[in-house]
Coordinates of C-alpha atoms and ligand atoms in Angstrom, one line a residue:
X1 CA -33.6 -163.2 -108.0
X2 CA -32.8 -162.6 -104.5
X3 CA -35.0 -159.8 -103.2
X4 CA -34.8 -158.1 -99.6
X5 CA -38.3 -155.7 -99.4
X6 CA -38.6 -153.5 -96.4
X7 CA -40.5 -150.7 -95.0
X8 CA -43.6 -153.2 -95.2
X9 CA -46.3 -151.5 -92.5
X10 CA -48.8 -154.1 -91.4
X11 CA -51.4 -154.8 -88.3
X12 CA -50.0 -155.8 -84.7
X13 CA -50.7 -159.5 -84.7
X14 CA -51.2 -159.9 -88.6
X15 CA -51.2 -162.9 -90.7
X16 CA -48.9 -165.1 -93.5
X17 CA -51.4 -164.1 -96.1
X18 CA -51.7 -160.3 -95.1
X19 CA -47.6 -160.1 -95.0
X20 CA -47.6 -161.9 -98.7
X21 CA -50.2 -159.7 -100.2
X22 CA -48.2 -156.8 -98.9
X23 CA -45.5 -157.8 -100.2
X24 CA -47.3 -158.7 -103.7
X25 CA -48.2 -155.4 -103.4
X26 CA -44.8 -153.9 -103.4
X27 CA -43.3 -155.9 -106.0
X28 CA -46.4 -155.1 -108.4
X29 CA -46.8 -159.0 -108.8
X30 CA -49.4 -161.5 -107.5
X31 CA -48.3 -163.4 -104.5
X32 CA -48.3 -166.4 -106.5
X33 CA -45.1 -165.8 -108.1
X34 CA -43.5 -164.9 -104.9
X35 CA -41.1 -168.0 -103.5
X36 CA -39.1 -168.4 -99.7
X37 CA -40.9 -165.6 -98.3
X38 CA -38.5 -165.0 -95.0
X39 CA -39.4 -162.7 -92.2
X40 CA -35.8 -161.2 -91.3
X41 CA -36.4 -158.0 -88.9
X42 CA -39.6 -156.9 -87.3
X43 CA -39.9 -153.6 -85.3
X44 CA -42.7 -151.6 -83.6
X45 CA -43.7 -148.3 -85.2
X46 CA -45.7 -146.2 -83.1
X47 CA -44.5 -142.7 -83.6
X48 CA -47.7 -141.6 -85.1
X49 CA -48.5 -140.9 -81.5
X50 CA -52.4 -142.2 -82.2
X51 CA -53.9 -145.1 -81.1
X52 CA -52.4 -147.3 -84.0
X53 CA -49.4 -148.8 -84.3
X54 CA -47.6 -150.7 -87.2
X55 CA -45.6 -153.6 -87.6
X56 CA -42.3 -152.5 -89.8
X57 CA -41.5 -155.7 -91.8
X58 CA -38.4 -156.6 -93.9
X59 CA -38.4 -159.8 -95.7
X60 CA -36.1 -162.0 -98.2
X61 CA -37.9 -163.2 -100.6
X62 CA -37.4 -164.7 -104.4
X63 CA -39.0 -163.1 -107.2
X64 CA -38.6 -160.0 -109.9
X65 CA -37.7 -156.4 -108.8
X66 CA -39.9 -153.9 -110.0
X67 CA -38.5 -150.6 -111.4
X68 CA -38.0 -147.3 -109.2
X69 CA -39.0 -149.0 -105.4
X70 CA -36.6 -147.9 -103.2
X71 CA -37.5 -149.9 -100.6
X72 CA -36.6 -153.4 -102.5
X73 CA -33.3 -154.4 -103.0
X74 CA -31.6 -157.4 -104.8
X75 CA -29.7 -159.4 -102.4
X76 CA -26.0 -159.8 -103.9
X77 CA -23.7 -160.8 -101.0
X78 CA -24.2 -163.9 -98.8
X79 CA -24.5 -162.5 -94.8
X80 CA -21.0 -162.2 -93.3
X81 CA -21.0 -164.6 -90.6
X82 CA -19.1 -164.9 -87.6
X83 CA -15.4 -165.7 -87.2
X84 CA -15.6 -169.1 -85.7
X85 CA -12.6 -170.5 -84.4
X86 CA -10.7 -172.7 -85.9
X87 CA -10.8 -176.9 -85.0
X88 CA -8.2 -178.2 -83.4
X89 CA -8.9 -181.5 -84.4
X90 CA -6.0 -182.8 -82.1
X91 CA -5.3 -181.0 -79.3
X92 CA -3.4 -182.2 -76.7
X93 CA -2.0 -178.6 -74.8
X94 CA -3.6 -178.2 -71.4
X95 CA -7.4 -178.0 -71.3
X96 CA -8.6 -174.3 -71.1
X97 CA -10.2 -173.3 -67.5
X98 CA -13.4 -170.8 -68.0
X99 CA -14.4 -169.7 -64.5
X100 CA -18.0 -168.7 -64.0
X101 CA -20.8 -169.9 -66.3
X102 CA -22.8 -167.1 -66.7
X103 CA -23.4 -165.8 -70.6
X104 CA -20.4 -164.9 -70.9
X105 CA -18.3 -168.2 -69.4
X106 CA -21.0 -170.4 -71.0
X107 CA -20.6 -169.2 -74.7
X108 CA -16.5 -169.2 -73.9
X109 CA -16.7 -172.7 -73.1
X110 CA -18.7 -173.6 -76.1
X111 CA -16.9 -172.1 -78.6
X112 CA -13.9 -173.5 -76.7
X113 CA -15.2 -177.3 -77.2
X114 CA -16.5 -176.2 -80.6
X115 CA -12.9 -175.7 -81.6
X116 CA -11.7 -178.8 -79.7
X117 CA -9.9 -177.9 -77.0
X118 CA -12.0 -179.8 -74.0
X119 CA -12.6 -177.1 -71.7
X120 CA -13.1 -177.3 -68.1
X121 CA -16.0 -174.9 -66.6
X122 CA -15.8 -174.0 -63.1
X123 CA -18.9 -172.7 -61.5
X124 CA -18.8 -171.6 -57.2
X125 CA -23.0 -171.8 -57.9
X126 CA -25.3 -174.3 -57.9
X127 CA -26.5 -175.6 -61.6
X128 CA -30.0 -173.6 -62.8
X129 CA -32.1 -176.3 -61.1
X130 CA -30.8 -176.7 -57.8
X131 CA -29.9 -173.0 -57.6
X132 CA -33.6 -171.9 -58.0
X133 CA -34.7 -173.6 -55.1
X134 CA -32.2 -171.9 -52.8
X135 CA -33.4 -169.0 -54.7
X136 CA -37.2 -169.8 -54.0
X137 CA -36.1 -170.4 -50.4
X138 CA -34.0 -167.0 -50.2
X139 CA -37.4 -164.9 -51.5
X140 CA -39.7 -167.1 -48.7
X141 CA -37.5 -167.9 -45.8
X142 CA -34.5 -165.2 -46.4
X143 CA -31.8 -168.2 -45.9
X144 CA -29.3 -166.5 -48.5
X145 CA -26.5 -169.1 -49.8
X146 CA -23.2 -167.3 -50.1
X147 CA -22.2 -169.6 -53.2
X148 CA -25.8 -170.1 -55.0
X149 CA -28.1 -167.3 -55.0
X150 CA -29.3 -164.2 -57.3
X151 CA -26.3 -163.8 -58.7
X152 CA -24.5 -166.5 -58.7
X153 CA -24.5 -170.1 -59.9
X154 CA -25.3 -171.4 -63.2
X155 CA -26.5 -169.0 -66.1
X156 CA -25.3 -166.6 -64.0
X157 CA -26.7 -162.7 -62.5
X158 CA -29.6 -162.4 -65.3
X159 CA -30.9 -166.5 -65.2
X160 CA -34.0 -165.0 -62.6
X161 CA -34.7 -161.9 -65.6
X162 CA -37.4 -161.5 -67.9
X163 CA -34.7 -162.6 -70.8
X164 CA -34.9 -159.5 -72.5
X165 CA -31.3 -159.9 -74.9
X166 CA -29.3 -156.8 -74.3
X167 CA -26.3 -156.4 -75.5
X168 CA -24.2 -153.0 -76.8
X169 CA -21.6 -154.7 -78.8
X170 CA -22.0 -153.2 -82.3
X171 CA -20.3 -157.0 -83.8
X172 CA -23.3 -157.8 -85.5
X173 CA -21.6 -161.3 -86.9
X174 CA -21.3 -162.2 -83.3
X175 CA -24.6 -161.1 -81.8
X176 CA -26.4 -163.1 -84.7
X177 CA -23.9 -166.1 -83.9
X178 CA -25.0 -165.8 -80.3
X179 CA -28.3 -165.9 -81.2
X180 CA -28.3 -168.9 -83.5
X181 CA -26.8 -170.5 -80.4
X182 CA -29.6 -170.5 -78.1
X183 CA -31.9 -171.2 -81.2
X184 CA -30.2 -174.4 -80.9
X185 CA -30.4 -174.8 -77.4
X186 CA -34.3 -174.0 -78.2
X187 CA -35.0 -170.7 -78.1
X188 CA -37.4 -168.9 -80.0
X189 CA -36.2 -168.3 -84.1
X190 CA -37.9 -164.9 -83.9
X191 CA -35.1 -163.4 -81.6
X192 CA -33.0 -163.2 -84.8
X193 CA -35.8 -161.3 -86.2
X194 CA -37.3 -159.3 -83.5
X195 CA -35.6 -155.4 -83.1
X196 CA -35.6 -156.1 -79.6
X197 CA -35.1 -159.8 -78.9
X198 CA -36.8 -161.4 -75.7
X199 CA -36.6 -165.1 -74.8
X200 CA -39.8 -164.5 -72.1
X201 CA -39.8 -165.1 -68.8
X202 CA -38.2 -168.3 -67.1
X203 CA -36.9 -169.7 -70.3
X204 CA -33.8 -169.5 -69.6
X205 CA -33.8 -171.9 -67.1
X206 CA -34.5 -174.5 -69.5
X207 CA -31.8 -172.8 -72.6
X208 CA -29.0 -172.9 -70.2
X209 CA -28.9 -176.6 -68.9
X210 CA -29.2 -177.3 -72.6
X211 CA -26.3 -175.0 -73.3
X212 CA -24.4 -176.7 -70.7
X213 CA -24.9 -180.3 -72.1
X214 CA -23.8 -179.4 -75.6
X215 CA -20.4 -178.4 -74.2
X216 CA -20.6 -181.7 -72.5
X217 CA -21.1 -183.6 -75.5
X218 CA -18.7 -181.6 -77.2
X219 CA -16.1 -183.0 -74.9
X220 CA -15.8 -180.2 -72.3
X221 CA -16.7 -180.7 -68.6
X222 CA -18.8 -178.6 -66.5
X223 CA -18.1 -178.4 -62.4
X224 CA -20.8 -176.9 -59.9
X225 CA -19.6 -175.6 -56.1
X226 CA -16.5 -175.3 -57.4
X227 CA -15.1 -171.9 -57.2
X228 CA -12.1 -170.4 -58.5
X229 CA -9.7 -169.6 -54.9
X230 CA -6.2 -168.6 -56.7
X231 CA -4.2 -168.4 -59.8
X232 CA -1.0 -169.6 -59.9
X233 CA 1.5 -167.7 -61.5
X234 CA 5.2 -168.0 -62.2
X235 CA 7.6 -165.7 -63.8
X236 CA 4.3 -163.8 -65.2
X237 CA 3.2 -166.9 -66.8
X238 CA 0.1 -168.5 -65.9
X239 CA 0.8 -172.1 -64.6
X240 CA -2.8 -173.1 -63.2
X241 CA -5.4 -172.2 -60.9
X242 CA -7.1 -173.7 -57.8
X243 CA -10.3 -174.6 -58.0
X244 CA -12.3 -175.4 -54.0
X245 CA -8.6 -176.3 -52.5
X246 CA -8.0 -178.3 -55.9
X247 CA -4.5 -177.4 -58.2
X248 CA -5.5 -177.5 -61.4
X249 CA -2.3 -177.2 -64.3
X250 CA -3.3 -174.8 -67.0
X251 CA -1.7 -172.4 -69.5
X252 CA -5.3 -170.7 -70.7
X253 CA -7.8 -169.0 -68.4
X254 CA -10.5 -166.8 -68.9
X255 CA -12.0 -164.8 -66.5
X256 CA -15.4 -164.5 -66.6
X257 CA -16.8 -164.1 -63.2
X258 CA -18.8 -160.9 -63.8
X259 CA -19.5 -157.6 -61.7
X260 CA -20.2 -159.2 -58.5
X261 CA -17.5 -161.6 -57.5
X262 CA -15.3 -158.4 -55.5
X263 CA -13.7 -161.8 -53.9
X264 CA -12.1 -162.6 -57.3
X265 CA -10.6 -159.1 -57.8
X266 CA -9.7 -158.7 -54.3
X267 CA -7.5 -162.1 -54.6
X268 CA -6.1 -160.8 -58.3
X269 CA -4.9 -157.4 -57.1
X270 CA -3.1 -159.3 -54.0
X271 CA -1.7 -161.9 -56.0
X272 CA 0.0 -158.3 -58.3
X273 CA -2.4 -159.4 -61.6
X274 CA -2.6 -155.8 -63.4
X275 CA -6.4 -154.3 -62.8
X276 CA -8.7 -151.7 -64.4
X277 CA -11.1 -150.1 -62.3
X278 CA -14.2 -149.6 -64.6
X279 CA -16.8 -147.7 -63.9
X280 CA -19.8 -148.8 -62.4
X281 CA -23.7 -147.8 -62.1
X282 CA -25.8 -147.5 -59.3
X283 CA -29.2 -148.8 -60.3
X284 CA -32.9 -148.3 -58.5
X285 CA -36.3 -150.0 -59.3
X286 CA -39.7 -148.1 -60.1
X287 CA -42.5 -149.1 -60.7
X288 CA -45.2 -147.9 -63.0
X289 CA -48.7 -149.5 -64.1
X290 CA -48.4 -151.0 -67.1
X291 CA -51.4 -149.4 -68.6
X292 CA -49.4 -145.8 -68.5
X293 CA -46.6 -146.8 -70.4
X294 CA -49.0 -148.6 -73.3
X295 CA -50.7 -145.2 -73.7
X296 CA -47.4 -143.2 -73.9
X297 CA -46.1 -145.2 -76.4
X298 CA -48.7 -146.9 -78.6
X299 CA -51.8 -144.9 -77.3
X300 CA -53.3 -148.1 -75.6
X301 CA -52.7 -151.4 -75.2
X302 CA -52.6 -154.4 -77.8
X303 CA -52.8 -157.6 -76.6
X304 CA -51.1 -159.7 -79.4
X305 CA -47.6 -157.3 -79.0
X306 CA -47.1 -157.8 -75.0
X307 CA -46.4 -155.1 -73.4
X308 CA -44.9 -151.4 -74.3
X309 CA -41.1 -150.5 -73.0
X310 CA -39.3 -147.5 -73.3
X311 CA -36.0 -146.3 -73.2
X312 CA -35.0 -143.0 -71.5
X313 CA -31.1 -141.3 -71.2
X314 CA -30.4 -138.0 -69.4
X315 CA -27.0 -136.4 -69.3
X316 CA -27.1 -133.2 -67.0
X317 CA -24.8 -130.4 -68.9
X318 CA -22.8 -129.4 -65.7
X319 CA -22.4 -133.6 -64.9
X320 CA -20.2 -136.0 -66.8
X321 CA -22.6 -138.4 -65.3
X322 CA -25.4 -139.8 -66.9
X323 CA -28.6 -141.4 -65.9
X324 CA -30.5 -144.2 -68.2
X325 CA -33.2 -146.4 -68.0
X326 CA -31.4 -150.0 -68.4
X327 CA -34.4 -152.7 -68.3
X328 CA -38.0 -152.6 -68.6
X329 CA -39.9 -155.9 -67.2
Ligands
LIG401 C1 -31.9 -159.3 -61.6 C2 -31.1 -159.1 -62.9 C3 -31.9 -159.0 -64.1 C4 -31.2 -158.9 -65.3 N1 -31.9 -158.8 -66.5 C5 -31.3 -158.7 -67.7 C6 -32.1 -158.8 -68.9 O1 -33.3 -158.9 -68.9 N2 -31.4 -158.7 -70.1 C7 -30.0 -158.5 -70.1 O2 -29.5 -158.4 -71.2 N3 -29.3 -158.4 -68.9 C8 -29.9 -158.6 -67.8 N4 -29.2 -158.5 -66.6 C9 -27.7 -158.3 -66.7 C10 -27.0 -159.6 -67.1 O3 -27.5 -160.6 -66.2 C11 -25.5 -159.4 -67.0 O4 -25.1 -158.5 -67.9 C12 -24.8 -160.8 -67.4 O5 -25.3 -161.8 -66.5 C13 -23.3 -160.7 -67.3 O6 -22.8 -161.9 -67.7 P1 -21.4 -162.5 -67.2 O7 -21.3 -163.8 -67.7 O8 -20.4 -161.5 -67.6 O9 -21.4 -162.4 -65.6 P2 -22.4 -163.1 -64.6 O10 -23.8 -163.4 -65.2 O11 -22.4 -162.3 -63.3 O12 -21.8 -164.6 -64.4 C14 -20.6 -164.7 -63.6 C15 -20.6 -166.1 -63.0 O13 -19.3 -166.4 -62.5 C16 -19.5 -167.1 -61.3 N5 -18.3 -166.9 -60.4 C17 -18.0 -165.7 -59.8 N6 -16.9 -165.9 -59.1 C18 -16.5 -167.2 -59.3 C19 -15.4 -168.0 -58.8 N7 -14.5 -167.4 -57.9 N8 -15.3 -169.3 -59.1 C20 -16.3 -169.8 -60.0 N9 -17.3 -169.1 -60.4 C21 -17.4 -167.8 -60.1 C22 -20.8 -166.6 -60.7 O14 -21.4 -167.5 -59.8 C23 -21.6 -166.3 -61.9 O15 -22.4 -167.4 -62.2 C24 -29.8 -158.7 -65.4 C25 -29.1 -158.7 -64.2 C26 -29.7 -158.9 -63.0 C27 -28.9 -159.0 -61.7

């Protein structure tokens, strides 16, 4: 039988053997008869407000349920997993155009070749290897590259971050699907786990060239310093785009340029393309030693868990605006 045991409290950095005999424990069974022990979610629990904090472990695992535990269930339905779309296996419209190849023109693309349609993906930026020297060269020298920098070029405004995996979309299938992606691209399995999945520092320079090359072999083609400069539209229907002074024919193209390219919307709104103004945030940076932050939240530091984060929201009563902390490095 199919089990899923939660609420399991163990030690910040403990082992395979103290999770199993925890386990054991709950089901009232020796760890022996306990089979496919699966970590599946892992959170930080620290709201004693002591110096001690837990680790709050659910796991799949096969075995018997024991009467009157509330905190094991028997696991009857297989995951819903995410819509993919369907394979075309012979295509033969126009290839798609994705524009940009940050996360969100990247993952277009690939679920684009995934389904067979041979998409092309334009990128005005430099790909992740080239574009962090100019990078390197903006932070020591201050030469900025208009078309490669920060922001731009390939894995797009956060490539430079922490990796800390952010997202507010509630469509769990999705998020998971997501996930399982960069898994494949070599990412760490716990960020399917982890409450708050982080890929660490600089790794997604390597996920995203990897990314890249599976839409490749998938039969889509990637482009750098090529920037999107027009769309061309007839009679309200798309008829292609051009792409650095090239016409390109195409019936399908998605947009995903991000928050900074003010060029892109500036040439949309001229060329009459209906526009949404969205909101947008004005951000700062503090800084605070890392040391106060452990003691607010776990009481003091542990090496094996990293470092603490919080996450802090504010809405004044008089103010529809609102003030939050968005990431914690
Ligand atoms: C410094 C920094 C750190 C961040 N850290 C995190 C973090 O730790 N965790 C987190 O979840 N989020 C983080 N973010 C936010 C995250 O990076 C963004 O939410 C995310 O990148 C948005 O993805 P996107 O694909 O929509 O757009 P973008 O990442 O902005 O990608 C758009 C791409 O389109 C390209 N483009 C633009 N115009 C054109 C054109 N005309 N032709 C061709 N290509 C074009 C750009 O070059 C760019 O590569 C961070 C952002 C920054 C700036």
């Amino acid at each position: 039988m199919r089990l899923k045991v939660s609420q399991l409290d163990l030690p910040p950095g403990y082992s395979v053997e103290q999770l199993a005999k925890v386990v054991a424990k709950k089901l009232r069974c020796d760890s022996s008869v306990m089979h496919n022990l699966k970590v599946v979610r892992r959170s930080i629990d620290a709201r004693s407000g002591a110096p001690r904090v837990n680790i709050v472990v659910e796991v799949d695992v096969s075995g018997k349920k024991p009467s009157g535990k509330r905190d094991v269930e028997v696991v009857r339905n297989v995951k819903p997993q995410a819509k993919t779309v369907a394979t075309l296996k012979e295509y033969d419209g126009l290839r798609p155009v994705v524009v940009g190849a940050g996360p969100a023109g990247l993952m277009a693309a690939f679920a684009l070749a995934e389904a067979g349609m041979k998409p092309l993906l334009v990128e005005r930026g430099e790909d992740a290897d080239a574009r962090s020297d100019r990078v390197k060269d903006f932070w020591k020298n201050g030469v900025l590259d208009s078309e490669s920098n920060v922001l731009y070029g390939e894995g797009g405004a956060g490539l430079f971050s922490d990796g800390k995996l952010t997202s507010r979309s509630k469509d769990h299938p999705r998020i998971r699907r997501f996930l399982e992606i960069l898994i494949s691209c070599g990412a760490s399995p716990d960020i399917l786990i982890d409450a708050e999945p982080h890929l660490g520092s600089d790794i997604l320079k390597e996920l995203v060239p990897a990314l890249r090359n599976r839409i490749v072999e998938l039969g889509g083609e990637v482009r750098f310093g090529a920037r999107l400069d027009k769309v061309m539209i007839d009679d309200g229907v798309l008829r292609g785009v051009v792409v650095s002074g090239e016409e390109i024919r195409t019936d399908h193209c998605v947009l995903a340029v991000g928050h900074s390219a003010r060029d892109v919307y500036a040439m949309l709104a001229e060329q009459g393309v209906p526009l949404d103004a969205k909101p947008f945030a004005v951000g700062v940076r503090l800084e605070l030693p890392q040391h106060r932050i452990d003691t607010a939240q776990w009481g003091g530091s542990f090496g094996s868990l990293g470092s603490a984060s919080f996450r802090l929201t504010r809405r004044a009563e008089d103010d529809e605006r609102s003030c939050y902390t968005f990431c914690l490095c």
